[in-house]
Amino acid sequence: MVVGFGLDVVEIARIARQLGSPTADRFLARCFTAGERDFCDRFQDRAARYAARFAAKEAASKALGVPDGIGFHDVEVLRERGAPALALSGAAQRRAAELGVSRVHVTLSHDGGVAVAGVVLEAAEPAR
């Protein structure tokens, strides 16, 4: 059963401006894990990759009901092969446990100057 849904859209140019600013390193360290930075920096269109991950973090936070104390590093986008996945820690993981989340679904896309992410939280059906 679905226990949470979140959707977020990010303007890629906004992230590109951040990446080109003097505070880019601080922004990246505050918002993205080392693994996310390693992944995104491999691509020429890294602003689009970062924007999609930023959207995923926001969408996950919304799906979880914006729990107190949630931070950007509490939601990490993983991408080994195939579809992306989310790893939850800290406040995000605690809230997911409270909701009985058994599966987290995430989708990322970018086109036309925007990146979008959707997150669905699934819990096992209650016993009847």
mmCIF file of C-alpha atoms in Angstrom:
data_model
loop_
_atom_site.group_PDB
_atom_site.id
_atom_site.type_symbol
_atom_site.label_atom_id
_atom_site.label_comp_id
_atom_site.label_asym_id
_atom_site.label_seq_id
_atom_site.Cartn_x
_atom_site.Cartn_y
_atom_site.Cartn_z
ATOM 1 C CA MET A 1 0.000 0.000 0.000
ATOM 2 C CA VAL A 2 1.245 3.513 -0.791
ATOM 3 C CA VAL A 3 2.032 5.488 2.358
ATOM 4 C CA GLY A 4 3.773 8.464 0.768
ATOM 5 C CA PHE A 5 4.201 10.275 -2.521
ATOM 6 C CA GLY A 6 6.407 13.221 -3.384
ATOM 7 C CA LEU A 7 7.145 15.123 -6.580
ATOM 8 C CA ASP A 8 9.584 17.953 -7.220
ATOM 9 C CA VAL A 9 10.808 19.979 -10.204
ATOM 10 C CA VAL A 10 14.091 21.901 -10.346
ATOM 11 C CA GLU A 11 15.252 24.388 -12.970
ATOM 12 C CA ILE A 12 18.554 23.070 -14.332
ATOM 13 C CA ALA A 13 19.872 26.604 -14.975
ATOM 14 C CA ARG A 14 19.486 27.371 -11.256
ATOM 15 C CA ILE A 15 21.774 24.471 -10.386
ATOM 16 C CA ALA A 16 24.192 25.435 -13.199
ATOM 17 C CA ARG A 17 24.464 28.919 -11.677
ATOM 18 C CA GLN A 18 25.263 27.352 -8.301
ATOM 19 C CA LEU A 19 27.920 25.141 -9.890
ATOM 20 C CA GLY A 20 29.530 28.193 -11.482
ATOM 21 C CA SER A 21 29.476 30.323 -8.342
ATOM 22 C CA PRO A 22 32.337 30.932 -5.898
ATOM 23 C CA THR A 23 30.367 28.946 -3.281
ATOM 24 C CA ALA A 24 29.922 25.865 -5.506
ATOM 25 C CA ASP A 25 32.032 23.607 -3.292
ATOM 26 C CA ARG A 26 30.047 24.571 -0.198
ATOM 27 C CA PHE A 27 26.733 24.018 -2.024
ATOM 28 C CA LEU A 28 27.823 20.582 -3.260
ATOM 29 C CA ALA A 29 29.123 19.477 0.143
ATOM 30 C CA ARG A 30 25.941 20.671 1.885
ATOM 31 C CA CYS A 31 23.484 19.086 -0.531
ATOM 32 C CA PHE A 32 25.123 15.977 -2.011
ATOM 33 C CA THR A 33 26.993 12.959 -0.704
ATOM 34 C CA ALA A 34 30.466 12.081 -1.967
ATOM 35 C CA GLY A 35 28.958 9.246 -4.017
ATOM 36 C CA GLU A 36 26.456 11.562 -5.676
ATOM 37 C CA ARG A 37 29.190 14.081 -6.477
ATOM 38 C CA ASP A 38 31.428 11.370 -7.951
ATOM 39 C CA PHE A 39 28.565 10.160 -10.153
ATOM 40 C CA CYS A 40 27.411 13.577 -11.395
ATOM 41 C CA ASP A 41 30.892 14.900 -12.070
ATOM 42 C CA ARG A 42 31.492 12.126 -14.614
ATOM 43 C CA PHE A 43 29.033 13.724 -17.040
ATOM 44 C CA GLN A 44 29.284 16.740 -19.294
ATOM 45 C CA ASP A 45 25.705 17.726 -18.368
ATOM 46 C CA ARG A 46 26.428 17.505 -14.644
ATOM 47 C CA ALA A 47 24.010 20.347 -13.801
ATOM 48 C CA ALA A 48 21.103 18.211 -15.074
ATOM 49 C CA ARG A 49 22.312 15.240 -13.005
ATOM 50 C CA TYR A 50 22.643 17.366 -9.873
ATOM 51 C CA ALA A 51 19.237 18.973 -10.491
ATOM 52 C CA ALA A 52 17.547 15.563 -10.761
ATOM 53 C CA ARG A 53 19.160 14.443 -7.501
ATOM 54 C CA PHE A 54 18.180 17.666 -5.748
ATOM 55 C CA ALA A 55 14.599 17.102 -6.933
ATOM 56 C CA ALA A 56 14.714 13.514 -5.633
ATOM 57 C CA LYS A 57 15.816 14.679 -2.181
ATOM 58 C CA GLU A 58 12.961 17.190 -2.074
ATOM 59 C CA ALA A 59 10.438 14.655 -3.386
ATOM 60 C CA ALA A 60 11.528 12.095 -0.778
ATOM 61 C CA SER A 61 11.202 14.672 1.987
ATOM 62 C CA LYS A 62 7.668 15.472 0.812
ATOM 63 C CA ALA A 63 6.762 11.772 0.590
ATOM 64 C CA LEU A 64 7.951 11.342 4.188
ATOM 65 C CA GLY A 65 5.878 14.314 5.354
ATOM 66 C CA VAL A 66 8.916 16.611 5.825
ATOM 67 C CA PRO A 67 10.074 15.109 9.113
ATOM 68 C CA ASP A 68 11.808 17.302 11.679
ATOM 69 C CA GLY A 69 15.569 17.298 11.338
ATOM 70 C CA ILE A 70 15.745 15.916 7.799
ATOM 71 C CA GLY A 71 18.840 16.998 5.897
ATOM 72 C CA PHE A 72 20.051 16.663 2.326
ATOM 73 C CA HIS A 73 22.457 13.857 3.258
ATOM 74 C CA ASP A 74 19.589 11.829 4.794
ATOM 75 C CA VAL A 75 18.466 10.948 1.258
ATOM 76 C CA GLU A 76 21.053 9.645 -1.201
ATOM 77 C CA VAL A 77 20.419 8.792 -4.838
ATOM 78 C CA LEU A 78 22.248 5.611 -5.810
ATOM 79 C CA ARG A 79 22.859 4.610 -9.395
ATOM 80 C CA GLU A 80 24.903 1.487 -9.992
ATOM 81 C CA ARG A 81 23.181 -0.019 -13.023
ATOM 82 C CA GLY A 82 19.687 0.390 -14.330
ATOM 83 C CA ALA A 83 17.101 2.306 -12.348
ATOM 84 C CA PRO A 84 18.128 4.736 -9.614
ATOM 85 C CA ALA A 85 17.438 3.931 -5.972
ATOM 86 C CA LEU A 86 17.299 5.901 -2.728
ATOM 87 C CA ALA A 87 19.209 5.194 0.457
ATOM 88 C CA LEU A 88 17.640 6.722 3.562
ATOM 89 C CA SER A 89 19.479 7.550 6.773
ATOM 90 C CA GLY A 90 19.027 9.743 9.825
ATOM 91 C CA ALA A 91 15.656 11.502 10.106
ATOM 92 C CA ALA A 92 14.510 10.100 6.742
ATOM 93 C CA GLN A 93 15.175 6.527 7.833
ATOM 94 C CA ARG A 94 13.448 7.055 11.193
ATOM 95 C CA ARG A 95 10.330 8.490 9.540
ATOM 96 C CA ALA A 96 10.266 5.688 6.958
ATOM 97 C CA ALA A 97 10.349 3.152 9.808
ATOM 98 C CA GLU A 98 7.455 4.950 11.539
ATOM 99 C CA LEU A 99 5.440 4.699 8.316
ATOM 100 C CA GLY A 100 6.326 1.021 7.894
ATOM 101 C CA VAL A 101 8.024 1.649 4.555
ATOM 102 C CA SER A 102 9.164 -1.573 2.932
ATOM 103 C CA ARG A 103 10.003 -0.251 -0.553
ATOM 104 C CA VAL A 104 11.046 3.113 -1.942
ATOM 105 C CA HIS A 105 10.484 3.846 -5.619
ATOM 106 C CA VAL A 106 12.160 6.797 -7.355
ATOM 107 C CA THR A 107 12.170 8.077 -10.908
ATOM 108 C CA LEU A 108 14.327 10.863 -12.314
ATOM 109 C CA SER A 109 14.104 12.744 -15.597
ATOM 110 C CA HIS A 110 15.394 15.932 -17.169
ATOM 111 C CA ASP A 111 14.377 17.717 -20.360
ATOM 112 C CA GLY A 112 13.451 21.186 -21.548
ATOM 113 C CA GLY A 113 15.504 22.944 -18.905
ATOM 114 C CA VAL A 114 13.985 21.190 -15.894
ATOM 115 C CA ALA A 115 14.671 18.086 -13.847
ATOM 116 C CA VAL A 116 11.893 16.183 -12.132
ATOM 117 C CA ALA A 117 11.781 13.405 -9.565
ATOM 118 C CA GLY A 118 8.965 11.348 -8.135
ATOM 119 C CA VAL A 119 9.130 9.205 -5.009
ATOM 120 C CA VAL A 120 6.605 6.602 -3.891
ATOM 121 C CA LEU A 121 6.821 4.973 -0.463
ATOM 122 C CA GLU A 122 5.270 1.542 -0.132
ATOM 123 C CA ALA A 123 4.401 -0.400 3.027
ATOM 124 C CA ALA A 124 3.288 -3.984 3.355
ATOM 125 C CA GLU A 125 -0.446 -4.485 3.410
ATOM 126 C CA PRO A 126 -1.804 -4.696 6.952
ATOM 127 C CA ALA A 127 -2.712 -8.180 8.161
ATOM 128 C CA ARG A 128 -6.408 -9.005 7.836
#
